[in-house]
Amino acid sequence: MSGAGVFETSDRTRLNVDVAGEGPPMIFLHGLCGDAGQTAEAFPAESGFRRITIEARGHGHSEPGTLQQLSIATFTNDVVAYIEKNLDAPVAIGGISMGAAISLRLAVKRPDLVRALAIARPAWLTAPAPDNMIPNAEVGRLLTQLPLEEAKAAFLAGPVGERLAVDAPDNLASLVGFFLREPIAVTAALLTAISNDGPDVTDADVARIAVPTLVIGHEQDIIHPIAYARALANWIPAARFVQITPKAESRTQYVADFRHAMGTFMKEL
């Protein structure tokens, strides 16, 4: 089964839902300013699971709704509503970056809906507005304050852009792409709101997660510190940590490692 559908939220915001594969469902969520293409790339095609990616408000082909509603809590509530309406819970759930934060929040707030958890390249632990999200927030600020080309030039010439060029070129490439992401007002709102947000859970909450959990991390990534992945794997009792090749080193090997880690995990569920 593959294709796309539409899920309408309680406030009538229409969200795009991308589905691929056969088997039991796994909700697999994209990162900030990403879309279903990101999850399709990383998800193993022969996993035996049906990948379901609900594109968050303002992402991919989903409507943004009101900009004031752009939050990890709202995105989580949308996933909860989709599961309750369309699937037999509990289901496997996971995501990349922001998708990992949504999945973590859902596993804490609605453990009855979750049978397994995959956290890939986490950008949050439990606190809101972590320092590693400053680059995203800076792009959001510049998009709000300056004309597009001036905003991009200011970012590249500033201390954040210069640091990323040396230490995390893949992060820099992603951030530069945000200056081309339409509509610009929605991109700026997402980067500002989500960078200052968090999963709104506690360390103790995370330590009570009882389902099988995979945590994926890699080095050469300032926005997704490998230390965060290791910390979450240590806190969650049934978690396994897998370190994969950084995208900055080899995107091809990154994808292969990611798919292998996910495939191995899902075969055991």
XYZ file of N, CA, C and O in Angstrom, residues 100-240:
564
model
N 11.158 13.166 16.563
C 11.559 12.419 17.748
C 10.975 13.047 19.005
O 10.544 12.345 19.929
N 10.948 14.386 19.058
C 10.378 15.076 20.218
C 8.879 14.827 20.328
O 8.342 14.624 21.425
N 8.189 14.838 19.185
C 6.756 14.536 19.182
C 6.524 13.112 19.670
O 5.639 12.853 20.494
N 7.333 12.188 19.174
C 7.185 10.777 19.563
C 7.463 10.587 21.047
O 6.766 9.820 21.726
N 8.490 11.268 21.554
C 8.816 11.176 22.982
C 7.655 11.701 23.821
O 7.257 11.068 24.816
N 7.122 12.846 23.437
C 5.987 13.411 24.181
C 4.794 12.467 24.154
O 4.141 12.243 25.186
N 4.514 11.887 22.988
C 3.370 10.996 22.867
C 3.559 9.754 23.735
O 2.617 9.303 24.405
N 4.779 9.216 23.760
C 5.043 8.025 24.572
C 4.857 8.294 26.055
O 4.468 7.403 26.819
N 5.118 9.542 26.475
C 4.941 9.915 27.879
C 3.481 10.228 28.193
O 2.921 9.743 29.188
N 2.857 11.037 27.346
C 1.506 11.515 27.630
C 0.423 10.477 27.330
O -0.605 10.445 28.005
N 0.666 9.628 26.319
C -0.338 8.629 25.939
C 0.330 7.260 25.743
O 0.357 6.722 24.637
N 0.866 6.692 26.801
C 1.545 5.398 26.664
C 0.633 4.284 26.177
O 1.114 3.284 25.632
N -0.688 4.458 26.336
C -1.627 3.442 25.868
C -1.637 3.324 24.341
O -2.093 2.308 23.798
N -1.119 4.330 23.642
C -1.125 4.326 22.186
C 0.168 3.796 21.578
O 0.238 3.627 20.359
N 1.190 3.546 22.402
C 2.535 3.279 21.889
C 3.015 1.888 22.294
O 3.059 1.560 23.478
N 3.424 1.095 21.286
C 3.958 -0.240 21.562
C 5.464 -0.314 21.363
O 6.115 -1.249 21.827
N 6.029 0.653 20.649
C 7.477 0.717 20.432
C 7.805 2.144 20.023
O 6.955 2.864 19.482
N 9.066 2.532 20.269
C 9.456 3.928 20.084
C 10.810 3.996 19.379
O 11.743 3.281 19.761
N 10.918 4.860 18.357
C 12.194 5.088 17.668
C 12.500 6.580 17.688
O 11.724 7.384 17.157
N 13.604 6.945 18.296
C 14.012 8.338 18.443
C 15.296 8.524 17.631
O 16.332 7.970 17.991
N 15.221 9.285 16.553
C 16.380 9.459 15.680
C 16.858 10.907 15.699
O 16.062 11.832 15.515
N 18.155 11.079 15.936
C 18.784 12.395 15.925
C 17.997 13.399 16.769
O 17.562 14.449 16.290
N 17.804 13.123 18.060
C 17.022 14.034 18.892
C 17.679 15.405 19.024
O 18.886 15.513 19.198
N 16.857 16.434 18.948
C 17.322 17.812 19.119
C 16.903 18.387 20.460
O 17.247 19.527 20.778
N 16.141 17.616 21.227
C 15.725 18.005 22.570
C 15.941 16.843 23.523
O 15.833 15.678 23.120
N 16.187 17.155 24.785
C 16.034 16.190 25.865
C 14.660 16.452 26.458
O 13.656 16.018 25.914
N 14.594 17.208 27.542
C 13.286 17.529 28.121
C 13.056 19.029 28.244
O 11.917 19.474 28.299
N 14.113 19.832 28.273
C 13.981 21.275 28.469
C 13.629 21.986 27.164
O 14.056 21.564 26.084
N 12.861 23.072 27.246
C 12.565 23.850 26.047
C 13.746 24.722 25.646
O 14.636 25.016 26.453
N 13.738 25.151 24.384
C 14.708 26.113 23.856
C 16.154 25.762 24.186
O 16.894 26.594 24.723
N 16.597 24.549 23.880
C 17.995 24.206 24.159
C 18.938 25.007 23.258
O 18.564 25.464 22.183
N 20.182 25.174 23.717
C 21.147 25.993 22.982
C 21.399 25.483 21.565
O 21.715 26.273 20.669
N 21.291 24.167 21.353
C 21.551 23.631 20.021
C 20.521 24.066 18.991
O 20.746 23.924 17.783
N 19.392 24.618 19.445
C 18.378 25.102 18.505
C 18.565 26.578 18.154
O 17.793 27.136 17.364
N 19.596 27.218 18.696
C 19.852 28.628 18.399
C 20.024 28.878 16.895
O 19.500 29.878 16.379
N 20.724 28.015 16.146
C 20.837 28.280 14.705
C 19.483 28.358 13.986
O 19.276 29.239 13.138
N 18.564 27.475 14.316
C 17.237 27.523 13.710
C 16.504 28.808 14.100
O 15.868 29.458 13.257
N 16.598 29.164 15.375
C 15.942 30.383 15.843
C 16.534 31.616 15.175
O 15.816 32.580 14.864
N 17.844 31.601 14.927
C 18.494 32.733 14.277
C 18.002 32.903 12.846
O 17.754 34.026 12.391
N 17.843 31.813 12.121
C 17.289 31.909 10.772
C 15.869 32.467 10.825
O 15.502 33.342 10.038
N 15.062 31.984 11.780
C 13.709 32.507 11.926
C 13.699 33.995 12.209
O 12.889 34.750 11.640
N 14.604 34.449 13.081
C 14.681 35.880 13.419
C 15.059 36.705 12.198
O 14.419 37.729 11.910
N 16.060 36.277 11.463
C 16.514 37.035 10.308
C 15.457 37.080 9.206
O 15.274 38.105 8.550
N 14.741 35.975 9.007
C 13.676 35.959 8.004
C 12.563 36.939 8.356
O 11.883 37.474 7.471
N 12.371 37.151 9.642
C 11.336 38.077 10.098
C 11.772 39.525 9.964
O 10.950 40.414 9.674
N 13.070 39.794 10.131
C 13.549 41.168 10.245
C 14.143 41.756 8.975
O 14.209 42.986 8.835
N 14.608 40.910 8.042
C 15.333 41.408 6.878
C 14.753 40.869 5.577
O 14.141 39.797 5.575
N 14.965 41.580 4.464
C 14.629 41.003 3.159
C 15.396 39.694 2.955
O 16.468 39.496 3.525
N 14.866 38.842 2.117
C 15.346 37.468 2.022
C 16.851 37.369 1.768
O 17.577 36.684 2.493
N 17.354 38.019 0.740
C 18.774 37.896 0.410
C 19.658 38.498 1.487
O 20.744 37.981 1.783
N 19.214 39.589 2.089
C 19.978 40.191 3.181
C 19.998 39.260 4.393
O 21.024 39.144 5.085
N 18.889 38.598 4.649
C 18.811 37.670 5.785
C 19.787 36.514 5.600
O 20.522 36.145 6.526
N 19.812 35.955 4.396
C 20.720 34.847 4.115
C 22.178 35.277 4.237
O 23.001 34.579 4.857
N 22.516 36.433 3.673
C 23.893 36.922 3.745
C 24.300 37.186 5.188
O 25.436 36.872 5.593
N 23.398 37.753 5.972
C 23.713 38.032 7.371
C 23.947 36.754 8.153
O 24.838 36.692 9.022
N 23.177 35.728 7.847
C 23.366 34.454 8.548
C 24.706 33.826 8.207
O 25.446 33.392 9.100
N 25.039 33.781 6.930
C 26.287 33.152 6.513
C 27.503 33.897 7.047
O 28.535 33.284 7.347
N 27.398 35.213 7.169
C 28.524 36.018 7.641
C 28.594 36.115 9.160
O 29.607 36.566 9.707
N 27.529 35.685 9.844
C 27.481 35.804 11.292
C 28.199 34.672 12.001
O 28.625 33.689 11.371
N 28.343 34.773 13.316
C 29.084 33.757 14.068
C 28.465 32.373 14.005
O 29.184 31.369 13.994
N 27.138 32.284 13.951
C 26.496 30.969 13.878
C 26.798 30.308 12.537
O 27.205 29.139 12.468
N 26.625 31.048 11.463
C 26.896 30.498 10.141
C 28.348 30.108 9.965
O 28.656 29.049 9.397
N 29.266 30.942 10.452
C 30.691 30.631 10.325
C 31.070 29.393 11.129
O 31.877 28.573 10.677
N 30.483 29.234 12.301
C 30.777 28.044 13.108
C 30.272 26.779 12.430
O 30.979 25.769 12.351
N 29.060 26.837 11.899
C 28.496 25.657 11.245
C 29.292 25.280 9.999
O 29.437 24.087 9.691
N 29.796 26.256 9.276
C 30.570 25.970 8.073
C 31.787 25.117 8.391
O 32.201 24.278 7.581
N 32.340 25.294 9.587
C 33.528 24.535 9.985
C 33.155 23.228 10.665
O 33.703 22.166 10.342
N 32.211 23.278 11.607
C 31.942 22.134 12.479
C 30.779 21.248 12.046
O 30.728 20.071 12.438
N 29.843 21.769 11.290
C 28.642 20.990 10.942
C 28.106 21.426 9.583
O 27.049 22.052 9.480
N 28.821 21.099 8.504
C 28.395 21.567 7.176
C 27.025 21.059 6.750
O 26.321 21.732 6.003
N 26.631 19.876 7.216
C 25.298 19.379 6.858
C 24.218 20.232 7.509
O 23.198 20.535 6.876
N 24.418 20.618 8.779
C 23.483 21.526 9.430
C 23.374 22.834 8.652
O 22.280 23.354 8.430
N 24.525 23.368 8.222
C 24.522 24.629 7.484
C 23.741 24.494 6.180
O 22.957 25.381 5.831
N 23.935 23.395 5.466
C 23.218 23.198 4.207
C 21.704 23.182 4.431
O 20.946 23.774 3.640
N 21.275 22.535 5.488
C 19.837 22.500 5.788
C 19.306 23.890 6.099
O 18.244 24.298 5.610
N 20.050 24.646 6.899
C 19.606 25.975 7.294
C 19.577 26.935 6.110
O 18.656 27.748 5.985
N 20.560 26.841 5.227
C 20.558 27.692 4.033
C 19.328 27.386 3.177
O 18.716 28.286 2.587
N 18.931 26.122 3.133
C 17.740 25.749 2.384
C 16.475 26.393 2.908
O 15.513 26.611 2.148
N 16.446 26.728 4.194
C 15.255 27.349 4.770
C 14.990 28.732 4.183
O 13.853 29.205 4.208
N 16.040 29.401 3.660
C 15.837 30.722 3.064
C 15.086 30.639 1.740
O 14.642 31.661 1.210
N 14.938 29.435 1.205
C 14.201 29.230 -0.045
C 12.851 28.554 0.198
O 12.115 28.279 -0.752
N 12.530 28.253 1.438
C 11.338 27.463 1.744
C 10.108 28.366 1.799
O 10.005 29.249 2.648
N 9.177 28.132 0.908
C 7.941 28.918 0.845
C 6.808 28.219 1.583
O 6.782 26.987 1.642
N 5.846 28.990 2.116
C 5.873 30.440 2.239
C 6.838 30.880 3.361
O 6.889 30.240 4.424
N 7.561 31.944 3.115
C 8.595 32.392 4.045
C 8.013 32.715 5.423
O 8.624 32.420 6.453
N 6.819 33.301 5.461
C 6.222 33.668 6.755
C 5.979 32.431 7.619
O 6.194 32.459 8.834
N 5.554 31.336 7.000
C 5.322 30.096 7.748
C 6.649 29.499 8.193
O 6.793 29.036 9.332
N 7.659 29.524 7.319
C 8.972 29.014 7.688
C 9.537 29.785 8.872
O 10.053 29.194 9.829
N 9.451 31.114 8.821
C 9.955 31.933 9.929
C 9.206 31.627 11.220
O 9.812 31.516 12.305
N 7.893 31.469 11.129
C 7.092 31.172 12.325
C 7.445 29.817 12.900
O 7.565 29.655 14.124
N 7.621 28.819 12.040
C 7.986 27.476 12.503
C 9.350 27.490 13.193
O 9.512 26.947 14.292
N 10.339 28.088 12.539
C 11.682 28.093 13.107
C 11.719 28.818 14.444
O 12.418 28.398 15.372
N 10.977 29.896 14.551
C 10.959 30.658 15.805
C 10.218 29.911 16.908
O 10.726 29.741 18.016
N 9.019 29.440 16.591
C 8.189 28.800 17.619
C 8.764 27.474 18.087
O 8.874 27.215 19.298
N 9.132 26.612 17.160
C 9.576 25.266 17.539
C 10.958 25.304 18.186
O 11.237 24.526 19.106
N 11.829 26.217 17.749
C 13.156 26.315 18.370
C 13.062 26.707 19.832
O 13.928 26.359 20.638
N 12.015 27.435 20.181
C 11.831 27.862 21.570
C 10.882 26.957 22.342
O 10.532 27.249 23.480
N 10.503 25.858 21.732
C 9.570 24.913 22.336
C 10.339 23.710 22.879
O 11.567 23.694 22.912
N 9.617 22.701 23.304
C 10.193 21.451 23.779
C 9.091 20.431 23.969
O 7.909 20.741 23.815
N 9.449 19.195 24.302
C 8.430 18.151 24.447
C 7.584 18.284 25.711
O 6.586 17.585 25.848
N 7.997 19.153 26.633
C 7.239 19.373 27.874
C 7.039 18.081 28.651
O 5.927 17.730 29.052
N 8.138 17.363 28.858
C 8.154 16.175 29.707
C 9.320 16.331 30.681
O 10.169 17.203 30.510
N 9.365 15.489 31.687
C 10.444 15.552 32.667
C 11.395 14.377 32.496
O 11.062 13.380 31.844
N 12.552 14.494 33.114
C 13.500 13.378 33.091
C 12.863 12.130 33.684
O 13.051 11.018 33.180
N 12.100 12.326 34.763
C 11.433 11.185 35.411
C 10.403 10.556 34.490
O 10.244 9.324 34.465
N 9.684 11.388 33.722
C 8.728 10.857 32.746
C 9.428 9.943 31.751
O 8.948 8.850 31.430
N 10.560 10.410 31.235
C 11.295 9.640 30.230
C 11.769 8.314 30.812
O 11.719 7.264 30.157
N 12.208 8.347 32.066
C 12.709 7.135 32.716
C 11.615 6.102 32.947
O 11.919 4.926 33.192
N 10.350 6.516 32.829
C 9.236 5.573 33.012
C 8.756 4.957 31.702
O 7.866 4.103 31.722
N 9.318 5.364 30.577
C 8.924 4.755 29.296
C 9.314 3.281 29.322
O 10.471 2.935 29.553
N 8.353 2.430 29.050
C 8.571 0.985 29.256
C 8.590 0.173 27.968
O 8.784 -1.038 28.020
N 8.389 0.819 26.827
C 8.314 0.058 25.580
C 9.701 -0.105 24.959
O 10.620 0.668 25.245
N 9.880 -1.116 24.083
C 11.149 -1.236 23.360
C 11.450 0.056 22.609
O 10.568 0.608 21.938
N 12.682 0.538 22.720
C 13.038 1.849 22.168
C 14.378 1.778 21.439
O 15.333 1.185 21.947
N 14.416 2.392 20.279
C 15.651 2.566 19.531
C 16.008 4.045 19.542
O 15.150 4.896 19.289
N 17.261 4.355 19.838
C 17.749 5.736 19.772
C 18.924 5.776 18.800
O 19.886 5.026 18.953
N 18.831 6.650 17.803
C 19.856 6.777 16.766
C 20.518 8.141 16.872
O 19.825 9.167 16.991
N 21.840 8.169 16.805
C 22.562 9.432 16.809
C 23.816 9.347 15.981
O 24.270 8.260 15.620
N 24.374 10.518 15.659
C 25.676 10.535 14.985
C 26.426 11.819 15.322
O 25.852 12.780 15.836
N 27.699 11.824 15.031
C 28.553 12.964 15.327
C 28.493 13.991 14.191
O 27.730 13.837 13.250
N 29.302 15.068 14.326
C 29.352 16.149 13.343
C 27.980 16.787 13.137
O 27.581 17.084 12.009
N 27.265 16.994 14.223
C 25.913 17.535 14.146
C 25.669 18.393 15.383
O 25.481 17.871 16.484
N 25.683 19.708 15.206
C 25.514 20.629 16.328
C 24.057 20.709 16.753
O 23.744 20.824 17.940
N 23.136 20.645 15.800
C 21.708 20.787 16.120
C 21.155 19.525 16.765
O 20.223 19.591 17.572
N 21.747 18.375 16.440
C 21.299 17.095 17.005
C 22.487 16.446 17.726
O 23.090 15.512 17.188
N 22.832 16.937 18.905
C 24.044 16.444 19.577
C 23.957 14.944 19.875
O 22.939 14.458 20.378
N 25.028 14.231 19.594
C 25.026 12.806 19.885
C 24.889 12.568 21.389
O 24.363 11.538 21.818
N 25.305 13.543 22.191
C 25.157 13.421 23.646
C 23.690 13.322 24.048
O 23.356 12.649 25.025
N 22.794 13.988 23.300
C 21.362 13.888 23.591
C 20.862 12.467 23.321
O 20.084 11.915 24.109
N 21.298 11.899 22.216
C 20.878 10.533 21.893
C 21.372 9.559 22.957
O 20.617 8.686 23.417
N 22.613 9.702 23.355
C 23.155 8.810 24.390
C 22.403 8.982 25.712
O 22.111 8.001 26.405
N 22.092 10.231 26.065
C 21.392 10.489 27.328
C 20.009 9.845 27.335
O 19.623 9.186 28.309
N 19.243 10.015 26.250
C 17.904 9.414 26.196
C 17.987 7.892 26.241
O 17.168 7.232 26.900
N 18.972 7.320 25.569
C 19.139 5.863 25.594
C 19.474 5.374 26.993
O 19.061 4.280 27.395
N 20.192 6.186 27.743
C 20.527 5.811 29.125
C 19.333 5.952 30.058
O 19.190 5.185 31.012
N 18.474 6.937 29.800
C 17.331 7.165 30.684
C 16.219 6.147 30.476
O 15.524 5.786 31.432
N 15.993 5.726 29.238
C 14.871 4.834 28.943
C 15.317 3.394 29.191
O 16.245 2.901 28.548
N 14.680 2.705 30.113
C 15.172 1.373 30.527
C 15.296 0.367 29.385
O 16.248 -0.410 29.345
N 14.354 0.361 28.446
C 14.358 -0.653 27.385
C 14.933 -0.114 26.084
O 14.574 -0.578 25.000
N 15.849 0.879 26.177
C 16.369 1.526 24.981
C 17.680 0.910 24.515
O 18.478 0.415 25.310
N 17.884 0.969 23.199
C 19.132 0.570 22.564
C 19.646 1.763 21.770
O 18.904 2.388 21.015
